[in-house]
Tab-separated table of C-alpha atoms in Angstrom:
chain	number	residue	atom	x	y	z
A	238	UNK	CA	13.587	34.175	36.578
A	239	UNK	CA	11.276	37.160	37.691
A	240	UNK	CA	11.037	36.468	41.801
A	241	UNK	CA	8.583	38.931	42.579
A	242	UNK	CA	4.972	38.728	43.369
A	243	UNK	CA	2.459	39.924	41.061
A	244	UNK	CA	5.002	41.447	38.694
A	245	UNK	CA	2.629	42.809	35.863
A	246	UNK	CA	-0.267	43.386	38.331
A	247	UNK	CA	-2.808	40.575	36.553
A	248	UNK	CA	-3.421	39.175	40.220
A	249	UNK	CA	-5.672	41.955	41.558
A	250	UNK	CA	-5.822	45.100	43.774
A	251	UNK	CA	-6.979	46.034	47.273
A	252	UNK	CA	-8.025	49.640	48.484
A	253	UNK	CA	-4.884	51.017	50.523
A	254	UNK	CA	-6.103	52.120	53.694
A	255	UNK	CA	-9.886	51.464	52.675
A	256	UNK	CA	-9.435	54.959	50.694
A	257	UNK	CA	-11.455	54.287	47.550
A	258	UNK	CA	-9.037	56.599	45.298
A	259	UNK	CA	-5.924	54.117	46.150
A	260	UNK	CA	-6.088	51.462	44.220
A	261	UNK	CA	-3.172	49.108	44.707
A	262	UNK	CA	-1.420	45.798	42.951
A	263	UNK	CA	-2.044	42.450	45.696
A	264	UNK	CA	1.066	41.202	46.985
A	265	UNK	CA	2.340	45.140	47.239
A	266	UNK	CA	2.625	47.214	49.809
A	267	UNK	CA	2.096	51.824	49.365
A	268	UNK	CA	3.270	54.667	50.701
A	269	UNK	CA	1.998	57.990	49.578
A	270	UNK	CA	3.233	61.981	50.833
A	271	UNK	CA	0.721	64.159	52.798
A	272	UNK	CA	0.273	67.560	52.862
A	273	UNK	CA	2.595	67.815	56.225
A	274	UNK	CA	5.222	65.725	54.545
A	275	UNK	CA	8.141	68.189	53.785
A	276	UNK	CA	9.092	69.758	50.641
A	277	UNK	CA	11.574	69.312	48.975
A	278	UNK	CA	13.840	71.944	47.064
A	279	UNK	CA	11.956	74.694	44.942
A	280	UNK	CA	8.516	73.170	45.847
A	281	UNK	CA	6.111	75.742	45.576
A	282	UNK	CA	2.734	73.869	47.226
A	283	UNK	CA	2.579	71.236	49.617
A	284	UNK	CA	1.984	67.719	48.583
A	285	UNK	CA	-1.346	66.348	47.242
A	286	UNK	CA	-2.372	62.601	47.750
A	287	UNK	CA	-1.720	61.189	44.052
A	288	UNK	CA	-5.307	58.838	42.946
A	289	UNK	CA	-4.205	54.900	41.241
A	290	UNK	CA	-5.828	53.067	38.983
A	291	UNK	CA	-4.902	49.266	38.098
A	292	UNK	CA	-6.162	49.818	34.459
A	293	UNK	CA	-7.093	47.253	32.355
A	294	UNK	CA	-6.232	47.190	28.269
A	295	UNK	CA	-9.413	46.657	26.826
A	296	UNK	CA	-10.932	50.110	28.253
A	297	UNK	CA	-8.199	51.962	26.982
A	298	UNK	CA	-8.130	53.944	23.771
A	299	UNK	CA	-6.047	52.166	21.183
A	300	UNK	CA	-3.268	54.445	20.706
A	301	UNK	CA	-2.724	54.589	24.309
A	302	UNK	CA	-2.827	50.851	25.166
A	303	UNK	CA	-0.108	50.627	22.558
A	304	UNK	CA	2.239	53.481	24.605
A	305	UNK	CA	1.743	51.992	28.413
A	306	UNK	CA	0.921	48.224	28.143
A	307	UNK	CA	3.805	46.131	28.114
A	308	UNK	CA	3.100	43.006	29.577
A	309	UNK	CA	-0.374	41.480	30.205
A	310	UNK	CA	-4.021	43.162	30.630
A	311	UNK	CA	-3.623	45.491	33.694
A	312	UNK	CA	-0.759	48.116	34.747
A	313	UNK	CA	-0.804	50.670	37.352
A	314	UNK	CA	-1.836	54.237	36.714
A	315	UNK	CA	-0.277	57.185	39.398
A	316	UNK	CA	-1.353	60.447	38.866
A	317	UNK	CA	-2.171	63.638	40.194
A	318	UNK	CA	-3.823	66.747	38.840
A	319	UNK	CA	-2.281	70.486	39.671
A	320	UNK	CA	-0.420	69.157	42.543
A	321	UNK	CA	2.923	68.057	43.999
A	322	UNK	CA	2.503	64.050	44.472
A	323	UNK	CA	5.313	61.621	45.813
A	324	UNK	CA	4.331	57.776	45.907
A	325	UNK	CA	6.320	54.497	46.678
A	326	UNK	CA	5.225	50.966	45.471
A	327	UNK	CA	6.875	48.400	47.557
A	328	UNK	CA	7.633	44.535	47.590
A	329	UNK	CA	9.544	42.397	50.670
A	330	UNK	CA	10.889	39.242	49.148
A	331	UNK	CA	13.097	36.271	50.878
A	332	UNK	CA	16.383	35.731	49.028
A	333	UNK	CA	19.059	33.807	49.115
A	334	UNK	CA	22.519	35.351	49.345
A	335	UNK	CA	24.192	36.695	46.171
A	336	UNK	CA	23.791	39.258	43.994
A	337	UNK	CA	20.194	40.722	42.383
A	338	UNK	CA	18.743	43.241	39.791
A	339	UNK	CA	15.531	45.224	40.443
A	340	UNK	CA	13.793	46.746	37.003
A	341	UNK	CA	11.031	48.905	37.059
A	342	UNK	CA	9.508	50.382	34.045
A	343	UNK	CA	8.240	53.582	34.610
A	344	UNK	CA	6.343	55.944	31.683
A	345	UNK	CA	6.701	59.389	32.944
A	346	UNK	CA	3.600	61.465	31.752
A	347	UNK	CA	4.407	65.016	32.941
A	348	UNK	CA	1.959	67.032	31.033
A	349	UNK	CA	2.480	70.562	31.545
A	350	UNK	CA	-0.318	71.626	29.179
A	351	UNK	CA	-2.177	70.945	26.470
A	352	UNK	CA	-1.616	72.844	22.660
A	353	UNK	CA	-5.112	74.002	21.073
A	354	UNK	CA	-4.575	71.044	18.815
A	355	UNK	CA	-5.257	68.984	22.095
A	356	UNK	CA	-1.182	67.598	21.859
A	357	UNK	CA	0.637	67.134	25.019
A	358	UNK	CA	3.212	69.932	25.921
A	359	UNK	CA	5.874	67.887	28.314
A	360	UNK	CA	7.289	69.990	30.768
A	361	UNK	CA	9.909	71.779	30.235
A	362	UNK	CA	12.250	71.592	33.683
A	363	UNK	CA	13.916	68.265	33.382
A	364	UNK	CA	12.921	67.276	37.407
A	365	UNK	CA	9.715	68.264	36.709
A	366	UNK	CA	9.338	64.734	37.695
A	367	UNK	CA	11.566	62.130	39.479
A	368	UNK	CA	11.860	58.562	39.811
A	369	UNK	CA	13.860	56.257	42.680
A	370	UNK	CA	14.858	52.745	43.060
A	371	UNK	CA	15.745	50.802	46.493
A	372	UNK	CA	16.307	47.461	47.760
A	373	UNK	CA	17.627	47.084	50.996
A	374	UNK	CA	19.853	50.029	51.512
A	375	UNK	CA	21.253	50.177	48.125
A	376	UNK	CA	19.647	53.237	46.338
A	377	UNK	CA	19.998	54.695	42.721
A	378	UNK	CA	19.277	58.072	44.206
A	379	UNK	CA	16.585	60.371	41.881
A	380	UNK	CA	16.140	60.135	38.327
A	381	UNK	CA	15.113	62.310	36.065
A	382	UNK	CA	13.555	60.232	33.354
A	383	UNK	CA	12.748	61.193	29.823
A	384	UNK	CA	9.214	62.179	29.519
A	385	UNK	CA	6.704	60.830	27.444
A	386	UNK	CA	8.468	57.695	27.192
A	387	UNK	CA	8.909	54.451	29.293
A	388	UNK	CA	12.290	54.556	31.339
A	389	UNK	CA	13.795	50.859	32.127
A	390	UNK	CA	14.899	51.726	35.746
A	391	UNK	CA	17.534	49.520	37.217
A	392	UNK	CA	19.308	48.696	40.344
A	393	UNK	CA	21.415	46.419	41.205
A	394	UNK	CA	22.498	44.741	45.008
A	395	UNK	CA	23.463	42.286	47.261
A	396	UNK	CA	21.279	40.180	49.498
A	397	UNK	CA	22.762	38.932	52.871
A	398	UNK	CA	20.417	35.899	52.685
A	399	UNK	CA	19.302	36.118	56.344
A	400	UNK	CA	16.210	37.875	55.872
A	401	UNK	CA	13.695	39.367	53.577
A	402	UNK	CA	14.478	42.487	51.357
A	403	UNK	CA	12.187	44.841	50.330
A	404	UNK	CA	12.352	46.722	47.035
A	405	UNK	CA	10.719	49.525	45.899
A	406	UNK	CA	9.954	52.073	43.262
A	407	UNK	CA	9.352	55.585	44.256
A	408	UNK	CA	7.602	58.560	41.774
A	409	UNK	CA	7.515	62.146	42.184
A	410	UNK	CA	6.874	65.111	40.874
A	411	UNK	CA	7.531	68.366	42.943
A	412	UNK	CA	5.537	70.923	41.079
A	413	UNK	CA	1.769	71.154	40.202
A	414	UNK	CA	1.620	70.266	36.405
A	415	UNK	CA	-1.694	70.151	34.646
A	416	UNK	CA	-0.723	65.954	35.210
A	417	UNK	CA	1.546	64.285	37.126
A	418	UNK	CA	1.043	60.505	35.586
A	419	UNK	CA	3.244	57.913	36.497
A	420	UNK	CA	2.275	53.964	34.780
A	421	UNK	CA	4.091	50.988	35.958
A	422	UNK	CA	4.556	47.563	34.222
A	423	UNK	CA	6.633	44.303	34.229
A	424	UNK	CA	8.606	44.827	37.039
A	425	UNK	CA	11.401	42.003	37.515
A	426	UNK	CA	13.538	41.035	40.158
A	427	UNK	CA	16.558	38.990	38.708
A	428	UNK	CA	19.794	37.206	39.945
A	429	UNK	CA	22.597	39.086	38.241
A	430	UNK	CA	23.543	38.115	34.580
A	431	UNK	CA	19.499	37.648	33.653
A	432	UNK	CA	18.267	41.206	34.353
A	433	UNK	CA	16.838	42.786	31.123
A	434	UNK	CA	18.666	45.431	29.504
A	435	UNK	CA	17.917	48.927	31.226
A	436	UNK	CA	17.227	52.186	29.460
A	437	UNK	CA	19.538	54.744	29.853
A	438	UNK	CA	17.769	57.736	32.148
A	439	UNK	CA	18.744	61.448	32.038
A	440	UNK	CA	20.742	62.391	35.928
A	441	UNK	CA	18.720	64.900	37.743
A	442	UNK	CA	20.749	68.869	38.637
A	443	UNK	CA	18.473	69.955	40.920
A	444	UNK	CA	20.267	73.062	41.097
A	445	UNK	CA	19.520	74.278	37.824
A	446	UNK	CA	16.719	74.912	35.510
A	447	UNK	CA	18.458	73.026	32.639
A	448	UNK	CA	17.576	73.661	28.940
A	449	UNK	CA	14.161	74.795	28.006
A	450	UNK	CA	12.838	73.544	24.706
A	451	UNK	CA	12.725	75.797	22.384
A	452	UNK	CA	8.458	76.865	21.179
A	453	UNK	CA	7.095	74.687	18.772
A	454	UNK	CA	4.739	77.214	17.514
A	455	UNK	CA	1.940	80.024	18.318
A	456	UNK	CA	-0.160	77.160	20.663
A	457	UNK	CA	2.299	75.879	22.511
A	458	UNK	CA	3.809	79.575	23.130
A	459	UNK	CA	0.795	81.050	24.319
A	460	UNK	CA	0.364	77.970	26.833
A	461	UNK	CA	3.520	78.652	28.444
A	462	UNK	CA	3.307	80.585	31.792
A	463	UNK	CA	6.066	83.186	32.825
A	464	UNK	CA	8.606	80.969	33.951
A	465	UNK	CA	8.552	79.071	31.373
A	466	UNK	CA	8.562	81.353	28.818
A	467	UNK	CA	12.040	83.081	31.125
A	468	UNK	CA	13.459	79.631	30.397
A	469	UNK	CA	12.919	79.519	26.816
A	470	UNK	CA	14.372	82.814	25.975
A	471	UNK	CA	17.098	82.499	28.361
A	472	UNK	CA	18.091	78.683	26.412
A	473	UNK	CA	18.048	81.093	22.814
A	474	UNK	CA	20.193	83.606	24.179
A	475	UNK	CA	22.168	81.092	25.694
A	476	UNK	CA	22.656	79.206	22.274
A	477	UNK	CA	23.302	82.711	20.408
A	478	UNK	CA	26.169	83.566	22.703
A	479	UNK	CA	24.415	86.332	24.727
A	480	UNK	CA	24.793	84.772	27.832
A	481	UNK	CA	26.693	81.900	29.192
């Protein structure tokens, strides 16, 4: 029994804040970092307002209606060219006491560049883009999802009963990637016990680079700026033994 409003986003949108660029689900409230929000760690630039769509499936190219629709006609599109962007989608909803599950489905499109075949090359830092869950004051902390892929987000918590909790789902992505693209679907909010089943997401170490993929050819190498390419030969030398 899905007790949110507007869970799939088939009920319309309004402009948040009259700003033409923000378009946002009815029955949901937005939040959105400015440029004199602070940074968070290893953030180069400050942060960009991110644009949303609520996209409907028949304008969409066919083999990307079958990645990012899963429920319905219309999802929500976040995104944000060569910029940091940070945006929370946000629900109040009156519950009785017990115990609840919030799911979001996020796809996390962090496109660092593009191959000369015109493929997506994902980024290659694994908090290139981040993705948090709250209700009340239960929080999964950040995420670092799987890119390219949708991420089953869950978290669950207990509602006193006496008044209204708001859940939301917050997306960020700290560096300027060619896209930062965040789409939303079928969100759910459950009693315990009917919640669907969540896909498992990758923990963030902010602290470290993490493993670099290793070049998938000529293209993708010569795409690659100088960090990136440190990371890659630092994950070979790694694997040979050459450093630890």
């Amino acid at each position: 029994m899905n007790l949110l409003a507007n869970p799939s986003f088939e009920e319309g949108y309004y402009h948040w804040k009259n700003i033409p660029e923000l378009a946002v689900p009815n029955k949901w409230d937005f939040w959105c970092a400015e440029q004199n929000t602070p940074r968070v760690e290893r953030q180069d630039d400050p942060w960009l307002r991110p644009e949303t769509v609520i996209w409907d499936k028949p304008h969409a190219p066919a083999e990307e209606a079958a990645l990012f629709w899963l429920d319905g006609t219309y999802i929500l599109k976040i995104f944000k060219g060569w910029g940091p962007t940070w945006a929370k989608l946000s629900q109040t909803v009156n519950l009785p006491a017990g115990r609840y599950v919030f799911t979001a489905p996020v796809y996390s499109d962090a496109v660092a560049d593009y191959s000369k075949e015109g493929k997506k090359i994902l980024a290659p830092d694994p908090i290139s883009q981040e993705v948090r869950l709250t209700a009340g004051d239960a929080d999964t902390g950040w995420i670092a999802p799987k890119f390219g892929q949708y991420t089953h987000h869950q978290l669950a918590f207990d509602a006193p009963g006496a008044e209204g909790v708001t859940v939301a789902v917050e997306v960020r992505g700290r560096w300027g990637l060619r896209n930062n693209g965040f789409f939303l679907d079928a969100l759910s909010l459950d009693p315990a016990g009917s919640a669907p089943t969540p896909t498992p997401p990758v923990q963030p170490s902010p602290k470290s680079h993490g493993p670099a993929p290793e070049p998938s050819g000529p293209p993708a190498w010569e795409t690659l700026d100088d960090q990136q390419r440190w990371e890659v030969v630092r994950e070979l030398a790694r694997r040979a033994g050459l450093v630890s």
